[in-house]
Short mmCIF file of C-alpha atoms in Angstrom, two decimals:
data_model
loop_
_atom_site.label_atom_id
_atom_site.label_comp_id
_atom_site.label_asym_id
_atom_site.label_seq_id
_atom_site.Cartn_x
_atom_site.Cartn_y
_atom_site.Cartn_z
CA MET B 1 15.25 119.56 60.42
CA SER B 2 16.64 118.38 57.17
CA GLN B 3 16.32 115.00 58.46
CA ASN B 4 12.47 115.10 59.12
CA ASN B 5 12.11 116.58 55.96
CA ASN B 6 13.45 113.83 54.00
CA ASN B 7 11.24 111.26 56.03
CA GLN B 8 8.24 113.10 55.30
CA ASP B 9 9.37 113.10 51.42
CA ASP B 10 9.70 109.70 51.32
CA LEU B 11 6.12 108.82 53.46
CA SER B 12 4.52 110.60 50.66
CA VAL B 13 5.96 108.48 47.99
CA ILE B 14 5.14 105.79 49.60
CA VAL B 15 1.61 106.86 50.03
CA SER B 16 1.60 107.87 46.65
CA GLU B 17 2.36 104.21 45.08
CA GLN B 18 -0.41 102.72 47.56
CA MET B 19 -2.74 104.71 45.62
CA SER B 20 -1.92 104.25 42.31
CA GLY B 21 -2.03 100.52 43.13
CA LYS B 22 -5.48 100.28 44.67
CA ARG B 23 -7.12 102.00 41.66
CA LYS B 24 -5.16 99.93 38.77
CA PHE B 25 -6.57 96.45 40.72
CA ILE B 26 -9.66 98.43 40.77
CA THR B 27 -9.72 99.01 37.07
CA ARG B 28 -9.00 95.41 36.16
CA THR B 29 -11.85 93.90 38.25
CA ILE B 30 -14.21 96.41 36.43
CA LEU B 31 -13.00 95.16 33.25
CA CYS B 32 -13.28 91.46 33.67
CA ALA B 33 -16.40 91.88 34.88
CA ILE B 34 -17.57 93.35 32.20
CA ILE B 35 -15.99 90.93 29.86
CA ILE B 36 -17.80 88.02 31.91
CA VAL B 37 -21.16 89.97 31.39
CA LEU B 38 -20.81 90.71 27.69
CA GLY B 39 -20.11 87.01 27.39
CA LEU B 40 -22.94 85.54 29.03
CA ALA B 41 -24.88 88.35 26.94
CA ALA B 42 -23.77 86.46 23.85
CA TRP B 43 -24.22 83.17 25.06
CA ARG B 44 -27.73 83.49 25.89
CA GLY B 45 -28.31 85.34 22.57
CA LEU B 46 -27.10 82.58 20.33
CA ALA B 47 -28.98 80.14 22.82
CA ALA B 48 -32.27 81.63 22.32
CA LEU B 49 -31.15 81.59 18.05
CA ARG B 50 -30.94 77.43 18.15
CA HIS B 51 -34.25 75.69 17.40
CA PRO B 52 -34.28 71.66 18.63
CA PRO B 53 -34.42 69.04 15.96
CA LYS B 54 -37.41 67.71 14.57
CA PRO B 55 -38.19 64.02 16.10
CA THR B 56 -37.49 61.24 13.13
CA ASP B 57 -38.07 57.51 12.98
CA ILE B 58 -35.01 55.44 13.39
CA PRO B 59 -35.71 51.89 11.59
CA PRO B 60 -34.39 48.93 13.50
CA PRO B 61 -30.68 47.45 12.51
CA ARG B 62 -30.88 44.61 9.92
CA LEU B 63 -28.18 41.67 9.30
CA LYS B 64 -27.32 41.41 5.77
CA VAL B 65 -26.57 37.60 5.09
CA GLU B 66 -26.95 35.02 2.24
CA VAL B 67 -29.21 31.88 2.50
CA GLN B 68 -29.22 28.70 0.50
CA ALA B 69 -32.53 26.77 -0.02
CA VAL B 70 -31.60 22.89 1.07
CA CYS B 71 -33.61 20.29 -0.37
CA PRO B 72 -32.92 16.47 0.33
CA GLU B 73 -30.59 14.52 -1.88
CA THR B 74 -28.69 11.37 -1.90
CA VAL B 75 -24.92 12.01 -1.93
CA PRO B 76 -22.21 9.46 -2.90
CA VAL B 77 -19.54 9.10 0.57
CA THR B 78 -16.23 9.49 -0.07
CA ILE B 79 -13.61 8.56 2.03
CA ASN B 80 -10.34 9.93 2.43
CA GLY B 81 -7.30 8.75 3.67
CA TYR B 82 -3.65 8.47 2.91
CA GLY B 83 -0.84 5.88 2.11
CA GLU B 84 2.58 5.06 1.01
CA VAL B 85 2.89 3.26 -2.23
CA LYS B 86 4.75 -0.16 -2.63
CA ALA B 87 5.82 -2.40 -5.14
CA LEU B 88 3.71 -5.90 -5.07
CA ASP B 89 6.41 -7.69 -5.76
CA SER B 90 9.55 -7.18 -4.43
CA ILE B 91 12.03 -9.63 -4.01
CA ALA B 92 15.76 -10.48 -2.69
CA LEU B 93 18.04 -12.05 -4.59
CA THR B 94 20.57 -14.76 -3.05
CA PRO B 95 22.97 -17.01 -4.84
CA LYS B 96 22.02 -20.44 -4.85
CA VAL B 97 25.47 -21.41 -5.37
CA ALA B 98 29.16 -20.43 -3.82
CA GLY B 99 31.87 -19.01 -6.71
CA GLU B 100 33.23 -15.95 -7.91
CA VAL B 101 31.34 -13.23 -9.89
CA VAL B 102 32.70 -13.16 -13.90
CA TYR B 103 29.81 -10.98 -15.55
CA LEU B 104 27.49 -8.20 -14.43
CA HIS B 105 25.08 -6.65 -16.36
CA PRO B 106 26.33 -3.26 -17.74
CA ASP B 107 23.30 -1.34 -15.98
CA LEU B 108 23.09 -2.90 -12.92
CA GLU B 109 23.16 -0.03 -11.01
CA VAL B 110 20.57 1.14 -8.13
CA GLY B 111 17.51 2.84 -9.91
CA ASN B 112 17.72 1.34 -13.29
CA VAL B 113 15.17 -1.16 -14.71
CA ILE B 114 16.67 -4.03 -16.15
CA PRO B 115 13.99 -5.90 -18.96
CA GLU B 116 12.78 -9.23 -18.20
CA GLY B 117 14.84 -12.58 -19.06
CA ASP B 118 18.14 -10.41 -19.42
CA LEU B 119 21.15 -11.72 -17.34
CA LEU B 120 21.69 -10.16 -14.25
CA TYR B 121 25.29 -12.11 -13.38
CA ARG B 122 26.88 -15.03 -13.97
CA ILE B 123 29.13 -16.91 -11.39
CA ASP B 124 32.32 -18.81 -12.45
CA GLN B 125 31.14 -22.05 -14.05
CA ARG B 126 34.47 -24.22 -14.49
CA ASP B 127 33.86 -26.28 -11.79
CA TYR B 128 30.15 -26.90 -12.29
CA LEU B 129 31.04 -27.85 -15.65
CA ALA B 130 33.40 -30.60 -14.74
CA THR B 131 30.93 -31.80 -12.06
CA VAL B 132 28.17 -32.23 -14.75
CA LYS B 133 30.76 -33.78 -16.83
CA GLN B 134 31.63 -36.40 -14.05
CA ALA B 135 27.90 -36.95 -13.39
CA GLN B 136 27.53 -37.39 -17.41
CA ALA B 137 29.89 -39.78 -17.54
CA GLN B 138 28.59 -42.24 -14.54
CA VAL B 139 25.37 -42.24 -15.90
CA ASP B 140 26.84 -43.46 -19.07
CA ARG B 141 28.93 -45.92 -17.62
CA LEU B 142 26.22 -47.44 -15.69
CA GLU B 143 24.09 -47.53 -18.79
CA VAL B 144 26.63 -49.36 -20.56
CA THR B 145 26.74 -51.96 -17.53
CA ILE B 146 22.96 -52.08 -17.29
CA ASN B 147 23.07 -53.12 -21.06
CA LEU B 148 25.92 -55.43 -20.61
CA LEU B 149 23.86 -57.28 -17.85
CA LYS B 150 20.80 -57.60 -19.89
CA ARG B 151 22.91 -58.70 -22.97
CA GLN B 152 24.97 -61.51 -20.50
CA PHE B 153 21.47 -62.30 -19.18
CA GLU B 154 20.23 -63.38 -22.72
CA GLN B 155 23.33 -65.35 -23.33
CA SER B 156 23.25 -66.92 -20.27
CA GLN B 157 19.32 -68.09 -20.90
CA THR B 158 20.59 -69.58 -24.09
CA ARG B 159 23.78 -71.50 -21.77
CA LEU B 160 21.33 -73.19 -19.53
CA GLU B 161 19.27 -74.48 -22.48
CA THR B 162 22.73 -76.11 -23.70
CA ALA B 163 23.82 -77.08 -20.09
CA LYS B 164 20.32 -78.61 -19.09
CA ARG B 165 20.91 -80.28 -22.82
CA THR B 166 24.33 -81.52 -21.98
CA ARG B 167 23.22 -82.96 -18.48
CA ASP B 168 20.06 -84.74 -19.54
CA ILE B 169 22.65 -86.63 -22.60
CA ALA B 170 25.12 -87.38 -19.86
CA LEU B 171 22.21 -88.56 -17.47
CA GLU B 172 20.98 -91.14 -20.13
CA GLU B 173 24.28 -92.13 -21.02
CA PHE B 174 25.36 -92.92 -17.04
CA LYS B 175 21.66 -94.91 -17.05
CA ARG B 176 22.57 -97.18 -20.32
CA ASP B 177 26.21 -97.96 -19.12
CA VAL B 178 24.50 -99.07 -15.43
CA GLU B 179 21.77 -101.00 -16.85
CA LEU B 180 24.05 -102.67 -19.92
CA LEU B 181 26.61 -103.43 -16.99
CA GLU B 182 24.00 -104.87 -14.67
CA LYS B 183 21.86 -106.89 -17.01
CA LYS B 184 23.68 -108.05 -20.37
CA ASP B 185 27.05 -107.47 -18.45
CA VAL B 186 28.48 -105.15 -21.07
CA GLY B 187 30.91 -102.91 -20.31
CA SER B 188 32.95 -102.13 -17.80
CA GLN B 189 32.48 -100.57 -13.84
CA SER B 190 35.15 -97.74 -15.15
CA THR B 191 33.16 -97.25 -17.82
CA VAL B 192 30.32 -96.45 -15.77
CA ASN B 193 32.01 -94.42 -13.36
CA MET B 194 33.52 -92.19 -16.23
CA SER B 195 29.84 -91.62 -17.53
CA GLU B 196 28.75 -90.67 -13.75
CA ILE B 197 31.56 -88.05 -13.88
CA ASN B 198 30.38 -86.96 -16.86
CA TYR B 199 26.84 -86.57 -15.95
CA GLN B 200 28.40 -84.95 -12.93
CA ARG B 201 30.14 -82.71 -14.01
CA ALA B 202 26.98 -81.22 -16.54
CA HIS B 203 24.92 -81.35 -13.81
CA ASP B 204 27.24 -78.67 -12.03
CA ALA B 205 27.67 -76.64 -14.93
CA PHE B 206 23.83 -76.38 -15.27
CA GLU B 207 23.45 -75.43 -11.50
CA GLN B 208 26.40 -73.25 -12.11
CA VAL B 209 24.37 -71.20 -15.24
CA ASP B 210 21.08 -71.62 -13.24
CA GLN B 211 22.38 -69.56 -10.33
CA ALA B 212 24.21 -67.41 -12.27
CA ILE B 213 20.72 -66.53 -14.19
CA GLU B 214 19.11 -65.84 -10.66
CA LEU B 215 21.27 -63.57 -9.68
CA PHE B 216 21.10 -61.40 -13.09
CA PRO B 217 17.73 -59.68 -12.11
CA LEU B 218 19.51 -58.46 -8.95
CA ARG B 219 22.38 -57.62 -10.40
CA ILE B 220 20.27 -55.77 -13.20
CA ARG B 221 18.49 -53.84 -10.39
CA GLU B 222 21.62 -53.02 -8.31
CA ALA B 223 23.00 -51.47 -11.47
CA GLU B 224 19.76 -49.51 -12.35
CA ILE B 225 19.40 -48.32 -8.66
CA GLY B 226 22.56 -47.07 -9.28
CA LEU B 227 22.14 -45.61 -12.44
CA GLN B 228 19.08 -43.64 -10.76
CA ALA B 229 21.80 -42.59 -8.13
CA ALA B 230 23.99 -41.07 -11.11
CA GLN B 231 20.88 -39.53 -13.15
CA ALA B 232 19.92 -37.27 -9.85
CA ALA B 233 23.56 -36.28 -9.28
CA LEU B 234 23.41 -35.41 -13.25
CA GLU B 235 20.34 -33.69 -12.41
CA MET B 236 22.05 -31.78 -9.03
CA ALA B 237 25.49 -30.88 -11.14
CA SER B 238 23.31 -29.30 -14.07
CA LEU B 239 20.70 -27.63 -11.78
CA ASN B 240 24.06 -25.84 -9.86
CA LEU B 241 25.28 -24.83 -13.24
CA GLU B 242 21.96 -23.18 -14.13
CA ARG B 243 22.40 -21.44 -11.03
CA THR B 244 25.52 -19.60 -11.79
CA GLU B 245 23.69 -17.42 -14.06
CA ALA B 246 20.44 -15.44 -12.49
CA PHE B 247 18.04 -13.73 -14.63
CA ALA B 248 15.60 -10.86 -13.98
CA PRO B 249 12.38 -12.99 -13.38
CA PHE B 250 10.36 -9.39 -14.79
CA ASP B 251 11.05 -5.80 -15.51
CA ALA B 252 13.10 -5.67 -12.36
CA ARG B 253 14.31 -2.04 -11.13
CA ILE B 254 17.48 -2.56 -8.95
CA GLN B 255 16.77 -1.18 -5.34
CA HIS B 256 19.89 -2.38 -3.54
CA LYS B 257 23.04 -4.27 -5.29
CA GLN B 258 25.90 -5.54 -3.45
CA ILE B 259 27.69 -7.17 -5.78
CA GLU B 260 30.95 -6.63 -8.43
CA VAL B 261 32.86 -8.46 -10.66
CA GLY B 262 36.00 -10.65 -9.12
CA GLN B 263 33.56 -11.04 -5.71
CA ALA B 264 33.32 -14.63 -4.10
CA VAL B 265 29.42 -14.90 -2.88
CA ALA B 266 27.93 -17.55 -0.97
CA PRO B 267 24.48 -18.98 -0.98
CA GLY B 268 22.13 -17.39 1.37
CA VAL B 269 23.87 -13.65 0.91
CA ILE B 270 21.82 -10.88 -0.23
CA VAL B 271 22.93 -9.60 -3.26
CA LEU B 272 20.11 -7.62 -5.16
CA LEU B 273 17.06 -6.07 -4.26
CA LEU B 274 14.63 -6.20 -6.81
CA ALA B 275 11.19 -4.28 -7.52
CA ASN B 276 8.14 -4.90 -9.94
CA ASP B 277 7.01 -1.41 -11.06
CA SER B 278 4.33 -2.69 -13.00
CA CYS B 279 1.96 -3.01 -10.35
CA LEU B 280 1.89 -1.06 -7.61
CA GLU B 281 -0.54 -1.26 -4.23
CA LEU B 282 -0.92 1.39 -1.41
CA SER B 283 -2.00 0.47 2.45
CA VAL B 284 -4.43 2.96 3.64
CA PRO B 285 -5.96 3.01 7.32
CA ILE B 286 -9.27 4.08 7.34
CA ASP B 287 -11.48 4.98 10.54
CA SER B 288 -13.24 1.72 11.74
CA HIS B 289 -16.03 3.79 11.97
CA ASP B 290 -15.93 5.01 8.59
CA ALA B 291 -15.60 1.43 7.68
CA ARG B 292 -18.71 -0.05 9.09
CA GLN B 293 -20.57 2.61 7.46
CA TRP B 294 -19.36 3.36 4.41
CA LEU B 295 -16.92 0.89 2.91
CA PRO B 296 -18.56 -1.30 -0.29
CA PHE B 297 -18.53 -4.81 0.99
CA ARG B 298 -20.14 -7.21 -1.01
CA THR B 299 -23.83 -8.31 -0.03
CA PRO B 300 -24.28 -11.11 2.51
CA ASP B 301 -25.92 -13.28 -0.26
CA GLN B 302 -22.38 -13.72 -1.81
CA PRO B 303 -19.77 -15.81 -0.76
CA GLY B 304 -17.33 -14.83 1.92
CA PRO B 305 -14.74 -16.20 4.58
CA LEU B 306 -16.50 -16.88 8.06
CA ASN B 307 -14.23 -15.17 10.03
CA TRP B 308 -12.90 -12.24 8.37
CA PHE B 309 -14.21 -9.01 6.30
CA ARG B 310 -15.98 -10.13 3.28
CA GLU B 311 -14.87 -8.72 -0.29
CA LEU B 312 -14.66 -5.33 -1.20
CA GLU B 313 -16.24 -3.99 -4.18
CA PRO B 314 -13.60 -3.57 -6.79
CA LEU B 315 -14.62 0.57 -6.90
CA THR B 316 -12.50 3.23 -8.81
CA CYS B 317 -10.41 5.03 -6.67
CA LYS B 318 -8.72 8.66 -7.19
CA ILE B 319 -5.22 8.53 -6.43
CA ARG B 320 -3.02 11.98 -5.69
CA TRP B 321 0.54 12.79 -4.64
CA THR B 322 0.42 15.07 -1.89
CA GLU B 323 3.51 17.18 -3.20
CA ASP B 324 1.74 17.74 -6.10
CA PRO B 325 -1.97 16.84 -6.33
CA ASP B 326 -3.25 19.00 -9.40
CA ASN B 327 -0.60 17.63 -11.80
CA CYS B 328 -0.10 13.91 -10.13
CA GLU B 329 -3.48 11.79 -10.19
CA TRP B 330 -4.13 8.05 -10.93
CA THR B 331 -6.71 5.83 -10.50
CA GLY B 332 -6.41 2.58 -8.83
CA HIS B 333 -9.23 -0.19 -7.64
CA LEU B 334 -10.19 -1.59 -4.24
CA HIS B 335 -8.85 -4.89 -3.62
CA ARG B 336 -8.80 -6.34 -0.22
CA VAL B 337 -8.96 -5.50 3.87
CA GLU B 338 -5.53 -6.03 4.58
CA LYS B 339 -5.67 -5.53 8.77
CA PHE B 340 -7.52 -4.57 11.46
CA ASP B 341 -5.81 -2.23 14.06
CA GLN B 342 -6.60 -2.93 17.54
CA MET B 343 -4.55 -0.10 18.81
CA THR B 344 -5.42 2.51 16.58
CA ARG B 345 -9.30 1.32 15.53
CA THR B 346 -8.11 1.52 12.15
CA VAL B 347 -9.01 -0.87 8.91
CA THR B 348 -6.60 -1.37 6.62
CA VAL B 349 -7.80 -1.64 3.01
CA ALA B 350 -5.58 -2.00 -0.20
CA VAL B 351 -5.59 0.26 -3.50
CA ARG B 352 -3.90 -1.46 -6.28
CA ILE B 353 -2.61 0.57 -9.07
CA GLU B 354 -2.34 -0.80 -12.42
CA ASN B 355 -2.10 2.05 -14.75
CA THR B 356 1.12 4.04 -13.38
CA GLU B 357 1.83 6.31 -16.46
CA ARG B 358 2.12 10.17 -15.94
CA GLY B 359 -0.85 12.13 -15.38
CA PRO B 360 -2.43 14.19 -18.35
CA HIS B 361 -0.50 17.25 -17.33
CA ALA B 362 3.05 15.54 -17.63
CA GLY B 363 3.46 15.14 -13.89
CA LEU B 364 5.62 12.65 -12.23
CA PRO B 365 5.06 8.87 -12.60
CA LEU B 366 4.04 7.28 -9.64
CA VAL B 367 6.89 5.15 -8.03
CA GLU B 368 7.37 3.28 -4.81
CA GLY B 369 7.55 5.76 -1.90
CA MET B 370 5.30 8.37 -2.99
CA PHE B 371 3.03 9.26 0.02
CA CYS B 372 -0.24 9.93 -1.87
CA SER B 373 -4.29 10.87 -0.80
CA VAL B 374 -6.73 7.81 -1.68
CA ASP B 375 -10.45 9.06 -2.31
CA ILE B 376 -12.44 5.82 -1.99
CA PRO B 377 -15.62 5.67 -2.86
CA GLY B 378 -18.48 4.43 -0.12
CA LYS B 379 -22.00 3.77 -0.08
CA SER B 380 -24.65 6.48 -0.89
CA ILE B 381 -26.28 8.84 2.11
CA HIS B 382 -30.13 9.27 1.29
CA ASP B 383 -32.49 12.18 2.01
CA VAL B 384 -29.56 14.24 3.25
CA PHE B 385 -29.55 18.22 3.41
CA ARG B 386 -26.08 19.75 1.86
CA LEU B 387 -24.67 22.38 3.52
CA PRO B 388 -21.04 24.27 3.76
CA ARG B 389 -19.05 22.98 6.68
CA TRP B 390 -18.41 26.29 8.40
CA THR B 391 -22.46 26.80 8.69
CA VAL B 392 -22.75 24.03 11.38
CA SER B 393 -21.29 24.71 14.82
CA PHE B 394 -19.38 21.98 16.87
CA ASP B 395 -22.23 21.39 19.17
CA GLY B 396 -24.65 20.60 16.08
CA PHE B 397 -26.32 23.92 15.51
CA THR B 398 -27.24 25.97 12.49
CA TYR B 399 -28.47 29.46 11.57
CA VAL B 400 -31.98 29.42 9.48
CA ALA B 401 -33.78 32.55 8.28
CA ASP B 402 -37.15 32.11 9.29
CA GLY B 403 -39.02 35.03 7.71
CA ASN B 404 -37.08 37.83 7.95
CA ARG B 405 -35.50 36.50 11.50
CA LEU B 406 -32.89 34.97 12.50
CA ARG B 407 -33.40 31.28 14.20
CA ARG B 408 -31.10 28.91 15.50
CA ARG B 409 -32.05 25.41 14.87
CA ALA B 410 -30.36 21.79 16.03
CA VAL B 411 -29.09 19.65 13.58
CA ASN B 412 -27.82 16.09 12.71
CA ALA B 413 -24.72 16.09 11.14
CA VAL B 414 -24.10 12.56 9.40
CA ARG B 415 -20.93 13.37 8.05
CA THR B 416 -18.76 16.22 6.61
CA GLN B 417 -16.71 15.22 3.49
CA GLY B 418 -14.51 18.12 2.52
CA GLU B 419 -15.90 21.77 3.14
CA GLU B 420 -19.53 20.38 2.96
CA THR B 421 -21.69 18.85 5.82
CA PHE B 422 -24.43 16.81 5.65
CA VAL B 423 -27.60 16.91 7.90
CA ASP B 424 -30.40 14.64 8.11
CA GLU B 425 -32.43 16.02 11.08
CA GLY B 426 -33.34 18.89 11.86
CA LEU B 427 -34.47 20.87 8.40
CA SER B 428 -37.30 20.93 6.22
CA PRO B 429 -37.02 21.18 2.33
CA GLY B 430 -36.76 24.18 0.81
CA GLU B 431 -35.87 25.94 4.56
CA LEU B 432 -33.42 28.86 4.32
CA VAL B 433 -30.01 28.40 5.86
CA VAL B 434 -28.21 31.34 6.32
CA ILE B 435 -24.19 30.72 4.79
CA THR B 436 -22.85 33.71 5.63
CA ARG B 437 -20.08 33.16 8.98
CA LEU B 438 -21.68 34.86 11.93
CA VAL B 439 -19.96 34.99 14.99
CA ASP B 440 -22.14 35.11 18.54
CA PRO B 441 -25.31 36.70 16.36
CA LEU B 442 -28.05 37.20 18.46
CA PRO B 443 -31.32 35.14 17.33
CA GLY B 444 -33.91 36.67 16.10
CA ILE B 445 -32.22 39.52 15.09
CA LEU B 446 -34.00 40.89 11.67
CA LEU B 447 -32.29 39.69 8.09
CA GLU B 448 -32.04 41.13 5.24
CA TYR B 449 -31.00 38.42 2.30
CA GLU B 450 -32.25 37.73 -1.54
CA THR B 451 -34.34 34.97 -2.03
CA PRO B 452 -32.90 31.91 -3.77
CA GLU B 453 -34.89 30.95 -7.05
CA ASP B 454 -34.67 27.36 -6.81
CA ILE B 455 -36.55 27.11 -3.76
CA ASP B 456 -38.84 24.87 -4.90
CA CYS B 457 -37.36 20.98 -3.98
CA GLU B 458 -40.19 19.50 -6.52
CA SER B 459 -39.10 21.43 -9.65
CA ARG B 460 -35.33 20.98 -8.87
CA THR B 461 -35.51 17.48 -8.31
CA ARG B 462 -37.43 17.44 -11.56
CA GLN B 463 -34.64 18.98 -13.46
#
């Protein structure tokens, strides 16, 4: 019985708990519905308070740019090139005679400049001095021999007259003795024979003197030829003696040194390399197209080579060292065309520099080996428009301001020089060119800019 009562109590507890859970769920649902209804009512109330914005006129977008009025002008062309400075005169010094070096200039070191006329080195001269003395003695001996032969020649001519007179007297004596013996029977045959013998002796003496006189010119000529050979040997010996000393042919900068005191040198071996820095040159290759169009060759009516470039006008060129172009600047002049390179299609011109002093800003002097930029003045371009380089695209277009609209215009760029491009077709005088850098602009877009004051080309030309 008690067990049944317990079961009934448990069942009543479960039923009461279930009834309590249903009431909580219904209460929560009603609260959520009330909150949602209140939120919707508040949203509708706030929406009823909002008013739509008033319509306004939006102006079309405008591109703010800078413009430049262009006018035709005459522009001198400047051809830019690069080259390495080299000394105009550079020689390799080799000994002309062999021997031991006994003297060197005290400043004979690489990089030093030896004044013109200074002794660079001396080779031992003792052997060459002895050779000169020997050759001089031979010359003196032959000169004495020639004088002696000439004196003997004069004496022999006097003896010839005496021998001739003696012969003639002996002949007369012989004829008289023969005539006396044959016609008057005076004398004897022995006397006639003795007269004949005397005549023959006198005749032989005359012949000997005459033959000796005939040989004297040949002997003198032989001695004179020997004297000429001796004089040549003396000149050669003196020349070799002079060649033992080498002097600076100009204010010579030592580029290379391969000689020391006590060293034995031989002819043909390079011992010194000398450079003359008083006059320098640059070999500047330029494009053959620029050379054909802009190089200032002399006019055709002036004489020139038949199958080579005409002479260049000696115009002044600006030269700058690439390492310090602001402080190292010099001037030179066009000198000649050196060569045409068929591989690179370039024309190499020589620019000569004679003033190599330091620049106005106390920079370095111009020296051999410096790599420099060169501005070469060329011919002038007539009736072209000057534009900033970036305003003309690579395909030949630029942008202009047509009223307040942007327009794309095809132009012909004649030349680009530094940061400027020169155009000869596609633009009109006074036209406004957009100089602001634009990236893919839309043609026809509205522009905003300030109109330049110097838009009138005629007034600008008069100024």
